[in-house]
Tab-separated table of C-alpha atoms in Angstrom:
chain	number	residue	atom	x	y	z
P	1	MET	CA	-53.668	112.471	105.054
P	2	ILE	CA	-50.771	112.892	107.452
P	3	ALA	CA	-51.287	113.360	111.132
P	4	ASP	CA	-49.528	116.127	112.815
P	5	GLU	CA	-46.074	116.236	114.841
P	6	LYS	CA	-48.147	116.124	118.667
P	7	ALA	CA	-50.233	113.742	117.295
P	8	LEU	CA	-47.104	111.690	115.961
P	9	SER	CA	-45.068	112.891	119.378
P	10	ARG	CA	-48.226	111.431	121.345
P	11	LEU	CA	-48.507	107.762	119.774
P	12	MET	CA	-44.558	107.361	120.199
P	13	ALA	CA	-44.510	107.678	123.486
P	14	ALA	CA	-47.374	104.885	123.682
P	15	SER	CA	-45.566	102.723	121.827
P	16	GLN	CA	-42.985	103.092	124.065
P	17	ARG	CA	-44.908	102.236	127.027
P	18	GLY	CA	-46.145	99.490	125.289
P	19	ASP	CA	-49.593	99.926	123.260
P	20	LYS	CA	-50.058	98.748	120.569
P	21	GLN	CA	-52.976	100.244	118.685
P	22	ALA	CA	-51.235	103.305	118.452
P	23	TYR	CA	-47.639	101.545	117.372
P	24	THR	CA	-50.188	100.583	114.068
P	25	THR	CA	-51.383	103.593	113.487
P	26	LEU	CA	-48.086	105.474	114.140
P	27	LEU	CA	-45.703	102.940	111.951
P	28	GLU	CA	-49.033	103.390	109.275
P	29	GLU	CA	-48.792	107.295	109.415
P	30	SER	CA	-44.663	107.727	109.405
P	31	SER	CA	-44.507	105.048	106.833
P	32	ARG	CA	-46.550	107.990	104.721
P	33	TRP	CA	-44.388	110.327	105.694
P	34	LEU	CA	-41.322	108.001	105.167
P	35	ASN	CA	-42.621	107.994	101.779
P	36	ARG	CA	-43.211	110.904	100.105
P	37	TYR	CA	-39.351	112.293	102.002
P	38	PHE	CA	-38.062	109.643	100.061
P	39	ARG	CA	-39.033	110.680	97.053
P	40	ARG	CA	-37.208	111.210	94.707
P	41	LYS	CA	-34.339	110.163	96.031
P	42	ILE	CA	-34.107	106.838	95.610
P	43	ALA	CA	-34.561	104.517	92.915
P	44	PRO	CA	-38.471	103.542	92.905
P	45	ASP	CA	-37.814	100.520	93.244
P	46	GLN	CA	-35.572	101.000	96.097
P	47	LEU	CA	-38.251	102.548	98.297
P	48	ASP	CA	-40.148	100.230	100.013
P	49	ASP	CA	-36.880	98.289	100.933
P	50	LEU	CA	-35.879	101.975	102.381
P	51	VAL	CA	-39.197	102.877	103.721
P	52	GLN	CA	-38.983	99.122	105.844
P	53	GLU	CA	-34.942	99.776	106.790
P	54	VAL	CA	-36.023	102.801	108.380
P	55	LEU	CA	-39.488	101.150	109.868
P	56	VAL	CA	-37.472	99.225	111.645
P	57	SER	CA	-34.727	100.642	112.726
P	58	LEU	CA	-37.775	102.969	114.580
P	59	HIS	CA	-38.810	99.612	116.277
P	60	ARG	CA	-35.166	98.564	116.712
P	61	LYS	CA	-34.198	101.592	118.506
P	62	ARG	CA	-37.784	103.059	119.562
P	63	ALA	CA	-36.055	104.179	123.241
P	64	SER	CA	-33.637	106.299	121.973
P	65	TYR	CA	-36.688	108.846	121.272
P	66	ASP	CA	-37.302	111.241	123.717
P	67	PRO	CA	-40.855	112.141	124.125
P	68	ALA	CA	-40.549	115.750	125.270
P	69	ARG	CA	-39.537	116.455	122.307
P	70	PRO	CA	-40.962	116.683	118.754
P	71	PHE	CA	-41.270	112.950	116.993
P	72	LEU	CA	-40.566	114.168	113.262
P	73	PRO	CA	-36.399	115.801	113.794
P	74	TRP	CA	-35.917	111.866	115.104
P	75	LEU	CA	-37.414	109.890	112.661
P	76	ALA	CA	-35.873	112.360	109.979
P	77	ALA	CA	-32.494	111.505	111.263
P	78	ILE	CA	-32.922	108.037	111.432
P	79	ALA	CA	-34.090	108.054	107.593
P	80	ARG	CA	-31.162	110.759	106.557
P	81	TYR	CA	-29.015	107.922	108.315
P	82	ARG	CA	-30.525	104.940	107.015
P	83	TRP	CA	-30.625	106.519	102.959
P	84	VAL	CA	-26.770	107.722	103.753
P	85	ASP	CA	-26.236	103.616	104.525
P	86	HIS	CA	-28.006	102.909	101.167
P	87	LEU	CA	-26.458	105.675	99.351
P	88	ARG	CA	-23.234	103.720	100.459
P	89	SER	CA	-24.124	100.062	99.382
P	90	ALA	CA	-23.302	98.548	96.392
P	91	TYR	CA	-25.203	100.344	93.929
P	92	ARG	CA	-26.604	98.494	90.868
P	93	ARG	CA	-27.849	100.616	87.347
P	94	GLN	CA	-31.346	100.930	87.924
P	95	GLU	CA	-33.514	101.653	84.020
P	96	GLN	CA	-36.814	102.711	85.701
P	97	ALA	CA	-37.815	105.945	85.040
P	98	PHE	CA	-37.958	108.292	87.732
P	99	ASP	CA	-41.198	109.309	89.813
P	100	HIS	CA	-41.421	113.041	88.711
P	101	GLU	CA	-45.001	112.723	90.424
P	102	ASP	CA	-45.464	116.054	92.266
P	103	PRO	CA	-45.083	115.679	96.289
P	104	GLY	CA	-48.305	117.799	96.918
P	105	GLU	CA	-49.208	119.641	100.104
P	106	GLU	CA	-50.472	116.996	103.052
P	107	GLY	CA	-50.822	118.188	106.575
P	108	GLY	CA	-49.623	121.653	105.903
P	109	GLN	CA	-46.299	119.975	107.125
P	110	GLU	CA	-44.301	121.988	104.052
P	111	ALA	CA	-41.995	123.968	105.949
P	112	VAL	CA	-40.897	121.061	107.825
P	113	LEU	CA	-40.710	119.028	105.756
P	114	ALA	CA	-38.762	120.792	103.656
P	115	ARG	CA	-36.505	121.789	106.813
P	116	MET	CA	-35.611	118.418	106.917
P	117	SER	CA	-35.891	117.422	103.774
P	118	LEU	CA	-32.819	115.593	101.792
P	119	ASP	CA	-32.295	118.037	99.359
P	120	ARG	CA	-31.749	120.591	102.532
P	121	LEU	CA	-28.277	117.695	103.172
P	122	LEU	CA	-26.995	117.862	100.149
P	123	GLU	CA	-26.922	121.763	99.621
P	124	ASN	CA	-24.545	121.010	101.922
P	125	LEU	CA	-22.242	119.170	100.092
P	126	PRO	CA	-20.056	121.073	97.793
P	127	GLU	CA	-21.915	121.590	94.123
P	128	GLY	CA	-19.340	119.331	92.313
P	129	GLN	CA	-19.947	116.530	94.579
P	130	ALA	CA	-24.143	116.964	95.206
P	131	GLU	CA	-24.315	116.143	91.658
P	132	VAL	CA	-21.830	113.207	90.572
P	133	ILE	CA	-24.258	112.020	93.850
P	134	GLU	CA	-27.062	112.624	92.689
P	135	LEU	CA	-26.087	111.591	89.274
P	136	VAL	CA	-24.815	107.821	89.775
P	137	ARG	CA	-25.933	106.788	94.030
P	138	ILE	CA	-29.826	108.337	93.153
P	139	GLU	CA	-30.720	108.289	89.385
P	140	GLY	CA	-28.211	105.035	88.538
P	141	HIS	CA	-25.865	106.011	85.768
P	142	SER	CA	-22.379	104.934	85.506
P	143	ILE	CA	-19.612	106.877	86.067
P	144	ALA	CA	-18.835	107.365	82.678
P	145	GLU	CA	-22.433	108.832	82.600
P	146	ALA	CA	-21.357	110.847	84.960
P	147	ALA	CA	-18.344	112.126	84.070
P	148	ALA	CA	-19.829	112.642	80.689
P	149	LEU	CA	-22.943	114.545	82.056
P	150	SER	CA	-21.294	116.772	84.732
P	151	GLY	CA	-17.608	117.498	82.515
P	152	GLN	CA	-15.938	115.876	85.458
P	153	SER	CA	-13.357	113.121	85.365
P	154	GLU	CA	-14.463	109.039	86.274
P	155	SER	CA	-11.229	109.704	88.208
P	156	LEU	CA	-12.738	113.065	89.838
P	157	VAL	CA	-16.454	111.919	89.577
P	158	LYS	CA	-15.258	109.037	92.115
P	159	VAL	CA	-13.031	111.059	94.731
P	160	ASN	CA	-16.296	113.230	94.804
P	161	ILE	CA	-18.354	111.070	95.208
P	162	HIS	CA	-16.764	109.385	98.404
P	163	ARG	CA	-15.916	112.779	99.452
P	164	GLY	CA	-19.505	114.155	99.350
P	165	LEU	CA	-20.728	110.686	101.311
P	166	LYS	CA	-18.469	111.110	104.157
P	167	LYS	CA	-19.417	114.199	104.004
P	168	LEU	CA	-23.419	113.907	104.029
P	169	SER	CA	-22.885	111.046	107.421
P	170	ALA	CA	-21.213	114.345	109.455
P	171	LEU	CA	-24.325	116.486	108.535
P	172	ILE	CA	-27.230	114.746	109.366
P	173	GLU	CA	-27.946	116.054	112.572
P	174	LYS	CA	-26.191	119.559	111.880
P	175	ALA	CA	-28.849	120.422	108.007
P	176	GLU	CA	-31.770	122.342	108.379
R	1	MET	CA	-45.667	105.442	91.665
R	2	LYS	CA	-47.106	104.648	94.396
R	3	SER	CA	-45.342	102.913	97.253
R	4	GLU	CA	-48.326	100.520	99.171
R	5	ILE	CA	-47.487	100.680	103.078
R	6	PRO	CA	-46.139	97.404	104.829
R	7	ARG	CA	-49.101	96.307	106.047
R	8	SER	CA	-47.257	92.520	106.938
R	9	LEU	CA	-43.094	94.272	108.222
R	10	ILE	CA	-46.166	96.728	110.876
R	11	ASP	CA	-47.962	93.582	111.615
R	12	GLU	CA	-45.279	91.918	112.993
R	13	LEU	CA	-43.780	95.167	114.082
R	14	THR	CA	-46.651	95.607	116.633
R	15	ASP	CA	-46.735	91.713	117.495
R	16	GLU	CA	-43.012	92.458	118.428
R	17	LEU	CA	-44.170	95.277	121.108
R	18	GLU	CA	-42.844	95.775	124.462
R	19	PRO	CA	-42.421	98.544	126.832
R	20	VAL	CA	-39.549	99.573	126.333
R	21	ARG	CA	-37.698	101.924	129.177
R	22	VAL	CA	-37.315	105.542	127.488
R	23	MET	CA	-33.208	106.615	127.746
R	24	SER	CA	-33.018	109.841	130.089
R	25	ALA	CA	-29.882	111.943	129.544
R	26	SER	CA	-30.143	111.792	133.277
R	27	ASP	CA	-29.215	107.917	133.213
R	28	GLY	CA	-26.463	107.999	130.800
R	29	ILE	CA	-25.057	111.034	133.118
R	30	ALA	CA	-25.068	109.236	135.800
R	31	MET	CA	-23.711	106.026	134.086
R	32	VAL	CA	-20.698	107.528	133.225
R	33	LEU	CA	-20.450	109.962	135.815
R	34	MET	CA	-20.466	106.193	138.339
R	35	ALA	CA	-17.672	105.674	135.734
R	36	LEU	CA	-15.154	108.271	136.859
R	37	ALA	CA	-15.865	107.544	140.178
R	38	ILE	CA	-14.701	103.760	139.407
R	39	SER	CA	-11.676	105.394	138.206
R	40	ILE	CA	-10.738	107.546	140.645
R	41	VAL	CA	-11.343	104.694	143.595
R	42	ALA	CA	-8.699	102.717	141.363
R	43	VAL	CA	-5.979	105.208	140.976
R	44	ALA	CA	-6.618	105.634	144.256
R	45	ALA	CA	-5.837	102.148	145.130
R	46	VAL	CA	-3.209	101.313	142.952
R	47	GLY	CA	-1.303	105.001	142.953
R	48	GLY	CA	-2.629	106.679	145.903
R	49	LEU	CA	-4.122	110.248	145.687
R	50	ARG	CA	-1.561	112.823	145.975
R	51	ASP	CA	0.128	114.092	149.566
R	52	GLY	CA	-2.173	116.956	150.717
R	53	LEU	CA	-5.192	116.479	148.475
R	54	VAL	CA	-7.630	117.765	151.575
R	55	SER	CA	-5.524	118.939	154.387
R	56	SER	CA	-3.507	121.955	152.027
R	57	PRO	CA	-4.439	124.210	149.547
R	58	PRO	CA	-4.212	122.858	146.302
R	59	PRO	CA	-1.637	124.442	143.296
R	60	THR	CA	-3.524	126.755	141.381
R	61	LEU	CA	-1.558	125.440	137.893
R	62	PHE	CA	-3.086	122.405	139.645
R	63	LEU	CA	-6.853	123.558	140.081
R	64	ILE	CA	-6.380	125.085	136.859
R	65	ALA	CA	-5.292	121.969	134.423
R	66	ASN	CA	-7.516	119.331	136.206
R	67	LEU	CA	-10.547	121.474	136.423
R	68	LEU	CA	-10.117	121.836	132.963
R	69	TYR	CA	-10.303	118.581	131.683
R	70	LEU	CA	-12.893	118.334	134.240
R	71	LEU	CA	-15.210	120.535	131.607
R	72	LEU	CA	-14.149	119.491	129.254
R	73	GLY	CA	-15.292	115.416	129.844
R	74	LEU	CA	-17.540	116.533	131.321
R	75	ALA	CA	-18.940	118.596	127.898
R	76	ALA	CA	-17.412	115.948	125.467
R	77	MET	CA	-19.779	112.968	127.479
R	78	THR	CA	-23.259	115.943	126.990
R	79	ALA	CA	-22.746	115.971	123.757
R	80	VAL	CA	-22.425	112.638	123.530
R	81	ILE	CA	-24.659	111.280	125.973
R	82	ASN	CA	-27.065	113.437	123.805
R	83	MET	CA	-25.605	112.161	119.996
R	84	ALA	CA	-27.989	108.351	121.168
R	85	GLY	CA	-30.883	111.221	120.449
R	86	PRO	CA	-29.824	111.620	117.188
R	87	ARG	CA	-32.960	114.779	115.863
R	88	VAL	CA	-31.815	116.929	112.971
R	89	GLY	CA	-31.368	120.629	113.766
R	90	ASN	CA	-29.397	118.713	117.336
R	91	ARG	CA	-25.627	120.739	117.895
R	92	HIS	CA	-23.237	119.054	119.653
R	93	ASP	CA	-20.648	122.446	119.363
R	94	ALA	CA	-20.511	122.388	123.616
R	95	PRO	CA	-16.588	120.371	123.492
R	96	LYS	CA	-15.152	122.084	120.922
R	97	TRP	CA	-15.099	124.844	122.849
R	98	ALA	CA	-14.240	122.864	125.936
R	99	LEU	CA	-11.338	121.521	123.542
R	100	ALA	CA	-10.455	125.067	122.155
R	101	MET	CA	-9.797	125.939	125.922
R	102	VAL	CA	-7.917	123.160	127.061
R	103	ALA	CA	-5.592	123.930	124.164
R	104	VAL	CA	-4.108	127.844	125.800
R	105	LEU	CA	-2.204	124.662	128.593
R	106	PRO	CA	0.055	123.346	125.527
R	107	LEU	CA	0.364	126.825	124.180
R	108	ALA	CA	0.923	128.896	127.573
R	109	ALA	CA	3.340	125.756	128.011
R	110	ALA	CA	5.523	125.935	124.644
R	111	VAL	CA	5.419	129.903	125.005
R	112	SER	CA	6.641	129.841	127.721
R	113	TYR	CA	9.665	128.399	127.063
R	114	ALA	CA	12.404	130.533	125.184
R	115	ASN	CA	12.842	128.245	122.508
R	116	PRO	CA	11.788	125.580	121.550
R	117	ASP	CA	15.233	122.839	122.812
R	118	ALA	CA	14.684	124.598	126.246
R	119	LEU	CA	10.595	122.695	126.183
R	120	PHE	CA	12.084	119.446	124.240
R	121	HIS	CA	15.003	118.802	126.899
R	122	GLU	CA	12.114	120.074	130.087
R	123	LEU	CA	9.839	117.657	128.551
R	124	SER	CA	12.875	114.662	127.928
R	125	ASP	CA	14.009	115.345	131.195
R	126	ASP	CA	10.392	114.636	132.554
R	127	ARG	CA	11.222	110.915	134.258
R	128	TYR	CA	7.559	110.921	135.132
R	129	GLY	CA	5.479	111.968	131.872
R	130	TRP	CA	5.128	108.930	129.771
R	131	GLN	CA	4.136	107.264	133.289
R	132	CYS	CA	1.084	110.127	133.414
R	133	ALA	CA	0.042	109.620	129.562
R	134	VAL	CA	0.045	105.530	129.762
R	135	TYR	CA	-1.990	105.961	133.271
R	136	GLY	CA	-3.796	109.311	132.472
R	137	SER	CA	-5.349	106.642	129.646
R	138	LEU	CA	-5.675	103.817	131.381
R	139	ALA	CA	-7.710	106.002	133.641
R	140	ALA	CA	-9.694	106.554	130.428
R	141	ILE	CA	-11.705	102.900	130.070
R	142	PHE	CA	-14.239	102.333	132.497
R	143	VAL	CA	-15.830	105.709	131.308
R	144	THR	CA	-14.895	104.547	127.349
R	145	ALA	CA	-16.970	101.213	128.451
R	146	ALA	CA	-19.911	103.197	130.096
R	147	LEU	CA	-20.321	105.124	126.794
R	148	LEU	CA	-20.052	102.870	124.375
R	149	LEU	CA	-22.947	100.841	126.402
R	150	TRP	CA	-24.612	103.825	126.534
R	151	LEU	CA	-24.555	104.762	122.506
R	152	ARG	CA	-25.103	100.903	121.427
R	153	ARG	CA	-28.235	101.195	123.281
R	154	GLY	CA	-28.568	104.160	120.761
R	155	ALA	CA	-29.047	105.449	117.298
R	156	PRO	CA	-25.910	107.618	116.942
R	157	VAL	CA	-26.376	109.097	113.343
R	158	SER	CA	-22.694	109.737	112.940
R	159	PRO	CA	-20.338	107.188	114.522
R	160	GLU	CA	-17.469	108.742	114.016
R	161	ARG	CA	-18.169	112.065	115.756
R	162	ALA	CA	-19.239	109.994	118.987
R	163	GLY	CA	-16.439	108.096	118.422
R	164	LEU	CA	-14.182	111.145	117.783
R	165	TRP	CA	-15.928	112.899	121.126
R	166	SER	CA	-15.866	109.446	123.315
R	167	GLY	CA	-12.841	109.370	123.003
R	168	VAL	CA	-11.831	113.375	124.043
R	169	ALA	CA	-14.469	113.088	126.919
R	170	ALA	CA	-13.172	109.573	128.682
R	171	GLY	CA	-8.820	110.734	127.790
R	172	ALA	CA	-10.163	114.095	129.299
R	173	LEU	CA	-12.001	112.322	132.507
R	174	GLY	CA	-9.205	109.976	132.710
R	175	SER	CA	-6.203	112.586	132.833
R	176	ALA	CA	-8.339	114.107	135.662
R	177	ALA	CA	-8.918	111.139	138.246
R	178	TYR	CA	-5.491	110.962	136.956
R	179	GLY	CA	-3.426	113.504	138.299
R	180	LEU	CA	-5.646	113.247	141.659
R	181	HIS	CA	-2.290	111.675	141.993
R	182	CYS	CA	-0.180	112.867	139.990
R	183	PRO	CA	2.299	115.611	142.493
R	184	ILE	CA	3.883	117.288	139.689
R	185	ASP	CA	2.025	120.222	139.555
R	186	THR	CA	5.158	122.651	136.377
R	187	ILE	CA	2.963	124.388	132.841
R	188	SER	CA	5.027	121.491	131.101
R	189	HIS	CA	3.682	117.989	132.416
R	190	LEU	CA	0.950	119.620	132.766
R	191	GLY	CA	-0.071	121.018	129.738
R	192	PHE	CA	2.000	118.300	127.484
R	193	TRP	CA	1.850	114.520	129.804
R	194	HIS	CA	-2.053	115.552	130.821
R	195	VAL	CA	-3.279	115.849	127.811
R	196	VAL	CA	-1.650	112.714	125.390
R	197	PRO	CA	-4.107	110.911	126.776
R	198	ILE	CA	-6.999	113.212	125.666
R	199	VAL	CA	-5.153	113.559	122.415
R	200	VAL	CA	-4.679	109.179	122.172
R	201	CYS	CA	-7.644	107.972	123.904
R	202	GLY	CA	-9.777	110.945	121.086
R	203	ALA	CA	-7.636	109.338	118.041
R	204	LEU	CA	-9.052	105.670	119.023
R	205	GLY	CA	-11.718	106.342	119.771
R	206	ARG	CA	-12.170	107.893	116.545
R	207	VAL	CA	-10.633	104.789	114.416
R	208	ALA	CA	-11.736	101.708	116.744
R	209	MET	CA	-15.410	102.908	117.263
R	210	PRO	CA	-17.261	103.162	114.802
R	211	PRO	CA	-16.804	99.660	113.526
R	212	LEU	CA	-18.452	98.861	116.815
R	213	LEU	CA	-21.656	101.935	116.308
R	214	ARG	CA	-22.439	101.572	113.431
R	215	TRP	CA	-26.416	100.362	113.415
């Protein structure tokens, strides 16, 4: 079970003061939360790398967290930033099947998680852009395959990916 | 598939942990206001302040224009400072409204002339127009530096937007600072040439700052 929001905020505030025990717990809890957050929105073999990138970002940018505010919206903004960054980077075709495990009910935080979810970010894109980003950058299909699956031309798929990723980066804090 | 908690990374990060000074918005605001004060001192030292700035009541248009630039600069500055501490749910809409209010000035300048030719002649006959545009932009340098330092310490998640509003903030505050020197109070001069630094710095910030802000 993942710790609740108030506990996470307290752990982060203690971490900012240099409390190593609190920090270990915070990183463990954040790692669990991020695994759930990114599930099905990243190729399975890249999930660990992305979680680790976010943890390193959390470490480097910990001074930017305001302890008077909730922790998870701050972590979610950083997670979204790293995720969009990841989608932008060169993508190798992934052959592995996706994990369709049910996210389950954990910690009574489903409403909070849903509000800050990556789906909510994608919902703010035009349908054509969101569809091809999911097909190519998340599921790993080629441009030709995405064109066939979406009914868009190959050049339109490329344009929609480019425009969609640009728009995603502008929506990181807004879309909730 | 279940992912494992990256134990070795967590241990490494914990070993490296040291106390940090939390970035508070008041520190950022103080830093930018200090930069603005340096800009004003530089304007006063290089060009001098306009005659009668303190001794007599300033003209209404001078007050309206420069206070609008100051408010736009402060609104954009506050938004940029908050962008350093990201959060899903943050809104940075205030500077958009302030920018819309400032846009009233060039609009008023345009409609106050009978036709575009008359406005064009007025602007091209303004011997000091380019001077104000260039020096107003140069006065933005200190605020730009302060905002850049602040953002690089923080975690801006939209570098393009942070760059754009940093440029707008710096341009507006630079224009307000240089306005303390400029003795011309016509609507065409204040509403056009003193808006140029906002447009130029905003465009430069949007283009040049994002590579410096990515993390």
